[in-house]
Structure formats: structure tokens, C-alpha cells
Amino acid sequence: MDRSSRPPAIELVAIDMDGTLLDPAHRLTPRVKQAITRAREQGVRIVLTSGRPVSGLAPFLDELGINGSEDYCIACNGGLVTRVATGEVVVEYPLSFDDFLFCEQVARELGVHFQALDGERLYTPNQDISIYTVADCHLSRVPLSYRSVRDMDPEMSFIKLMMVDEPHILDAIIPQLPAALTERFAVLKSAAFFLEVFDQRAGKGPSLQKLAEHLGIDRAQVMAIGDQENDLSMLQYAGTSVAMGNAVDAVKAAALHQTATNSEEGVALAIERFVLSDEKDR
């Protein structure tokens, strides 16, 4: 390929976590770690983007060495963007207690489990706590509390709200979501059993755009890799978009490229192809 015809070099790679960066056992494989290390040694910024809160990203940020003063992460589906070393907030879109009350009522009327994250703790008003809520607090590394609605502090604010249930139950209620909810909030599935509700201004794509602008990086120099509906907006923003082999159909349709699955180290293959390859043959 003629050097003059090459696309702009990638300067930032935004990588989803679950189903993308991590293998099915929620671990980083040696090849993925090596590819990320080599990219960072070339000056490429690696930004982990997730529906998890920062606490759920922290162990992997540390394992990858992405914990310096110039490192950033996108948490809570873009509801929060922070500088890793200092916790400095670059972007934040909190939800109010009124938002919590409204969404909890919708979930209750639809008969699905509900949970709310304030950044430090996960709350559920369901006495029969969902197994997916328990799993989420484990992955997110936050404590879990049962609180009836009347026992919640009305001064609280939240980073995201979630309807949580068996996949077939969530799929059945999605067409029943009232317009008052879908017009007021962004509503996306981040996994088969998680329906996330967050500020309309948030999302991985809008927050990735704000971070890139903050860093002075053009979208043509951004690559994004993901697998679920909540990754769509960042794939649509990035100049180079890559769907995992295990991605949902909507993500595969939206992405310009496709890599292998997360059990086949698809992230490493994508970085090797688009970032580390001298030819950058696309």
C-alpha cells in the first residue's frame, strides 16, 4: 500500500469489557494483554468502556497498567468518564431520585426485577433478589443492599438504573415499555439479562466523542471494539469499528469490520491488524 494512501494512524482504542476484552471466564488472556501492551508502547491510548462502574474496571486497568495520570476509562455505559489515577471526572450524567422512582414503578408494573447504582453501592427494592443482581454486584465489585423504596434517601442520585431478569422475560416486556420511559431515557440491553436505563445524553458513543475531543483526537483516529447493543453508539462514532465474532447481529451489521470471538482472543487480533500491522491493510 502506498504510504500516502494509508488511513490515519489509530491513536485511541475503545474496548468494551464483558464479551469483548475478557474471555468467557472474565479473564484477560496473555495474547490480549500483550497486544494492548505493545499498542500502548507505541503511544496508542487504550480506553476500557463498560456498563460496569469504575470499581468493576479497576482490577483490569491495574492488570493492564492503564492506571497513570494520562489514562482514562468510560464507565456505566458512558454515564461517567474519569481520569484513572486521580478520579477526576471528565463526563458525568447522574440520574435523580425522581428518575429512580419513575423507573422502579415501571419495572414493578411490568413484573421485572430492578436495581440502581449510585457509584458506590448497588440497591434493589426486590425482596426476592435476582441472581443477575447478585452476579452484577460481584462483577462490579460493589456491595449490594436491599432497600424498600420508602427507605431510600431522596437526596440520592444514580449513575444508572437497570431492569434485570431472565432473557425471555426481558424480551417480552421491552415492547411494553411506556413511551414516557423510552422518550425520557436511553434504554439498551448490555447483556441478555440486563436492560439498562441512563441519561439520554450519555452512552458509550457520546462519551467517547467527548473524551476524544478532550484529548484532541479526531474520530478517524479512533477504533472501537464491542459486542452488545450498548456498544453500537461508540462503533458508529469510531473511524474504525470492529464487531466481535460473538456480537449480536445489530452490532455485526453496524461495524465496518469483524474479528474473532472473545474465546478466540478477537481483541488481540483486531489490535494486531489495525494498530500493530505496519501495512494496516484494511
Coordinates of C-alpha atoms in Angstrom, one line a residue:
M1 CA 0.0 0.0 0.0
D2 CA 1.3 3.5 -0.9
R3 CA 2.1 5.4 2.3
S4 CA 0.2 8.5 1.1
S5 CA -3.0 6.4 0.7
R6 CA -2.9 4.9 4.2
P7 CA -5.8 5.9 6.6
P8 CA -4.9 8.0 9.6
A9 CA -3.0 6.1 12.3
I10 CA -5.1 5.0 15.2
E11 CA -4.4 6.9 18.4
L12 CA -7.2 5.6 20.7
V13 CA -8.7 2.2 21.0
A14 CA -12.0 2.0 23.0
I15 CA -12.7 -1.6 24.1
D16 CA -15.8 -3.0 25.7
M17 CA -15.2 -5.3 28.6
D18 CA -17.6 -8.3 29.0
G19 CA -17.9 -10.3 25.9
T20 CA -15.1 -8.4 24.2
L21 CA -11.9 -7.7 26.2
L22 CA -12.5 -10.5 28.7
D23 CA -12.7 -14.2 27.8
P24 CA -15.9 -16.2 28.8
A25 CA -14.3 -16.8 32.2
H26 CA -14.0 -13.0 32.6
R27 CA -10.2 -13.1 32.4
L28 CA -7.6 -11.3 30.3
T29 CA -5.6 -13.8 28.1
P30 CA -1.9 -13.4 27.6
R31 CA -2.2 -12.6 23.9
V32 CA -4.8 -9.8 24.6
K33 CA -2.5 -8.4 27.3
Q34 CA 0.5 -8.5 25.0
A35 CA -1.3 -6.7 22.1
I36 CA -2.5 -4.0 24.4
T37 CA 0.9 -3.5 26.0
R38 CA 2.5 -3.3 22.5
A39 CA -0.1 -0.7 21.4
R40 CA 0.5 1.4 24.5
E41 CA 4.2 1.2 23.9
Q42 CA 3.6 2.8 20.6
G43 CA 1.7 5.7 22.3
V44 CA -1.8 4.4 21.5
R45 CA -4.3 5.2 24.2
I46 CA -6.4 2.2 25.4
V47 CA -9.7 3.1 26.9
L48 CA -11.8 0.5 28.6
T49 CA -15.5 1.2 28.1
S50 CA -18.1 -0.7 30.1
G51 CA -21.5 -0.8 31.7
R52 CA -19.7 -1.6 34.9
P53 CA -18.8 1.2 37.4
V54 CA -15.2 2.2 37.8
S55 CA -14.8 -0.3 40.6
G56 CA -15.6 -3.1 38.2
L57 CA -13.0 -1.9 35.7
A58 CA -10.2 -1.3 38.3
P59 CA -8.7 -4.8 38.6
F60 CA -8.3 -5.0 34.8
L61 CA -7.0 -1.4 34.5
D62 CA -4.3 -2.4 37.0
E63 CA -3.5 -5.7 35.3
L64 CA -3.0 -3.8 32.0
G65 CA -1.1 -1.0 33.6
I66 CA -3.7 1.5 32.5
N67 CA -3.5 3.5 35.7
G68 CA -1.4 6.6 35.0
S69 CA -2.3 10.2 35.2
E70 CA -3.0 10.4 31.4
D71 CA -5.2 7.2 31.4
Y72 CA -9.0 7.4 31.2
C73 CA -11.9 4.9 31.4
I74 CA -15.6 5.1 30.3
A75 CA -17.8 3.5 32.9
C76 CA -21.6 3.0 33.4
N77 CA -22.3 3.0 29.7
G78 CA -20.8 6.5 29.3
G79 CA -22.6 7.9 32.3
L80 CA -19.1 8.5 33.8
V81 CA -15.7 9.2 32.3
T82 CA -12.8 9.6 34.7
R83 CA -9.0 10.0 34.7
V84 CA -7.9 6.7 36.2
A85 CA -5.1 7.8 38.6
T86 CA -6.9 10.8 40.1
G87 CA -10.6 10.0 39.7
E88 CA -11.0 13.4 38.0
V89 CA -14.4 13.4 36.3
V90 CA -14.4 14.4 32.7
V91 CA -18.0 13.5 31.9
E92 CA -20.9 12.7 34.3
Y93 CA -24.6 12.3 33.7
P94 CA -26.4 11.4 37.0
L95 CA -30.0 10.3 37.4
S96 CA -32.2 11.9 40.0
F97 CA -34.3 10.2 42.8
D98 CA -37.4 11.1 40.8
D99 CA -35.9 9.2 37.9
F100 CA -35.4 6.2 40.2
L101 CA -39.0 6.4 41.5
F102 CA -40.4 6.5 37.9
C103 CA -38.3 3.6 36.6
E104 CA -38.9 1.4 39.6
Q105 CA -42.6 1.9 39.2
V106 CA -42.4 0.9 35.6
A107 CA -40.4 -2.2 36.4
R108 CA -42.8 -3.2 39.2
E109 CA -45.8 -2.8 36.9
L110 CA -44.1 -4.9 34.2
G111 CA -43.1 -7.6 36.8
V112 CA -39.3 -7.5 36.4
H113 CA -36.5 -7.1 38.9
F114 CA -35.0 -3.7 39.3
Q115 CA -31.7 -2.3 40.6
A116 CA -30.0 1.1 40.9
L117 CA -26.3 2.0 41.1
D118 CA -25.1 5.2 42.8
G119 CA -21.4 4.5 42.0
E120 CA -20.6 3.0 45.4
R121 CA -23.4 0.6 46.1
L122 CA -26.0 -1.4 44.2
Y123 CA -29.6 -1.2 45.5
T124 CA -32.6 -3.4 44.8
P125 CA -36.1 -3.0 46.1
N126 CA -36.8 -6.7 45.4
Q127 CA -37.0 -8.9 48.4
D128 CA -36.5 -11.9 46.1
I129 CA -33.2 -10.6 44.8
S130 CA -32.4 -11.7 41.2
I131 CA -29.4 -13.9 40.7
Y132 CA -28.4 -11.5 38.0
T133 CA -28.3 -8.7 40.5
V134 CA -26.0 -10.8 42.7
A135 CA -23.8 -11.6 39.7
D136 CA -23.6 -7.9 38.8
C137 CA -22.5 -6.7 42.2
H138 CA -19.8 -9.4 42.1
L139 CA -18.6 -8.3 38.6
S140 CA -18.9 -4.6 39.5
R141 CA -17.1 -5.1 42.9
V142 CA -19.7 -3.0 44.7
P143 CA -21.7 -4.0 47.8
L144 CA -25.4 -4.9 47.4
S145 CA -28.2 -3.7 49.6
Y146 CA -31.9 -4.5 49.7
R147 CA -33.8 -1.2 50.3
S148 CA -37.6 -0.7 50.0
V149 CA -38.4 2.4 48.1
R150 CA -39.7 4.2 51.2
D151 CA -36.3 3.5 52.9
M152 CA -34.2 5.1 50.1
D153 CA -32.7 8.5 50.7
P154 CA -34.5 11.1 48.5
E155 CA -31.2 13.0 48.3
M156 CA -29.6 10.2 46.4
S157 CA -28.6 10.3 42.7
F158 CA -27.6 7.4 40.5
I159 CA -25.3 6.6 37.6
K160 CA -27.7 4.1 36.0
L161 CA -30.8 2.1 36.6
M162 CA -31.5 -1.4 35.4
M163 CA -34.3 -3.8 34.8
V164 CA -32.9 -7.3 35.4
D165 CA -34.4 -10.7 34.6
E166 CA -34.4 -13.9 32.6
P167 CA -33.7 -13.1 28.9
H168 CA -37.1 -14.3 27.7
I169 CA -38.8 -12.1 30.3
L170 CA -36.9 -9.0 29.4
D171 CA -37.5 -9.6 25.7
A172 CA -41.2 -9.9 26.4
I173 CA -41.5 -6.6 28.3
I174 CA -39.4 -4.5 26.0
P175 CA -42.2 -3.9 23.5
Q176 CA -44.4 -2.9 26.5
L177 CA -42.1 -0.2 27.8
P178 CA -44.1 3.0 28.0
A179 CA -43.2 5.9 25.7
A180 CA -42.8 8.1 28.8
L181 CA -39.7 5.9 29.7
T182 CA -38.2 5.5 26.3
E183 CA -38.5 9.2 25.4
R184 CA -37.1 10.3 28.7
F185 CA -34.1 7.9 28.9
A186 CA -31.7 5.9 26.8
V187 CA -32.7 2.2 27.2
L188 CA -30.4 -0.5 25.9
K189 CA -29.5 -4.1 26.6
S190 CA -25.9 -4.6 27.8
A191 CA -26.4 -8.4 28.1
A192 CA -29.3 -10.8 27.6
F193 CA -30.4 -10.3 31.2
F194 CA -29.6 -6.6 31.7
L195 CA -31.8 -3.7 30.4
E196 CA -30.0 -0.5 31.3
V197 CA -31.6 2.9 31.7
F198 CA -29.5 6.0 31.7
D199 CA -29.4 9.7 30.7
Q200 CA -30.3 10.4 27.1
R201 CA -27.1 12.4 26.7
A202 CA -24.9 9.5 27.9
G203 CA -23.9 6.4 26.1
K204 CA -20.6 5.0 25.1
G205 CA -20.5 6.8 21.8
P206 CA -21.3 10.4 23.1
S207 CA -18.9 10.0 26.0
L208 CA -16.2 8.5 23.7
Q209 CA -16.6 11.5 21.5
K210 CA -16.3 13.9 24.4
L211 CA -13.1 12.1 25.6
A212 CA -11.6 12.2 22.1
E213 CA -12.3 15.9 21.8
H214 CA -10.8 16.4 25.3
L215 CA -7.7 14.7 24.1
G216 CA -7.6 16.4 20.7
I217 CA -8.0 13.1 18.8
D218 CA -10.0 13.0 15.6
R219 CA -12.7 10.3 15.2
A220 CA -10.8 9.0 12.2
Q221 CA -8.0 8.0 14.6
V222 CA -10.4 6.2 17.0
M223 CA -11.1 2.4 16.9
A224 CA -13.9 0.8 18.9
I225 CA -14.5 -2.9 19.6
G226 CA -17.7 -4.3 21.0
D227 CA -20.3 -7.0 21.1
Q228 CA -23.6 -5.7 22.5
E229 CA -26.3 -3.1 21.8
N230 CA -24.8 -0.7 24.3
D231 CA -21.7 -0.7 22.1
L232 CA -23.5 0.5 19.0
S233 CA -23.1 4.2 19.5
M234 CA -19.3 4.0 20.0
L235 CA -19.0 1.8 17.0
Q236 CA -20.9 4.3 15.0
Y237 CA -18.7 7.1 16.2
A238 CA -15.3 5.5 15.7
G239 CA -13.5 5.7 12.4
T240 CA -12.6 2.0 12.7
S241 CA -15.4 -0.1 14.1
V242 CA -14.9 -3.8 14.9
A243 CA -17.6 -6.3 16.0
M244 CA -16.6 -9.4 17.9
G245 CA -17.4 -12.8 16.4
N246 CA -19.8 -13.3 19.3
A247 CA -21.5 -10.0 18.8
V248 CA -25.3 -9.6 18.5
D249 CA -26.5 -9.2 14.9
A250 CA -27.1 -5.5 15.2
V251 CA -23.5 -4.9 16.2
K252 CA -22.2 -7.0 13.3
A253 CA -24.4 -5.1 10.9
A254 CA -23.2 -1.7 12.2
A255 CA -19.4 -2.4 12.4
L256 CA -17.1 -1.9 9.4
H257 CA -15.1 -5.0 10.4
Q258 CA -15.4 -8.2 12.3
T259 CA -12.9 -10.1 14.4
A260 CA -12.9 -13.5 16.2
T261 CA -14.9 -14.2 19.4
N262 CA -13.8 -13.4 22.9
S263 CA -12.9 -17.0 23.4
E264 CA -10.6 -16.7 20.4
E265 CA -8.8 -13.5 21.5
G266 CA -10.6 -11.4 19.0
V267 CA -9.4 -8.1 20.6
A268 CA -5.8 -9.1 20.2
L269 CA -6.4 -10.0 16.5
A270 CA -8.1 -6.6 15.9
I271 CA -5.3 -4.7 17.6
E272 CA -2.7 -6.6 15.7
R273 CA -4.4 -6.0 12.4
F274 CA -5.4 -2.3 12.7
V275 CA -2.9 -0.9 15.2
L276 CA 0.3 -3.0 15.2
S277 CA 0.4 -4.0 11.5
D278 CA 2.9 -1.9 9.5
E279 CA 0.8 -2.1 6.4
K280 CA -2.6 -1.5 8.1
D281 CA -4.1 -3.4 5.3
R282 CA -7.9 -3.0 5.7

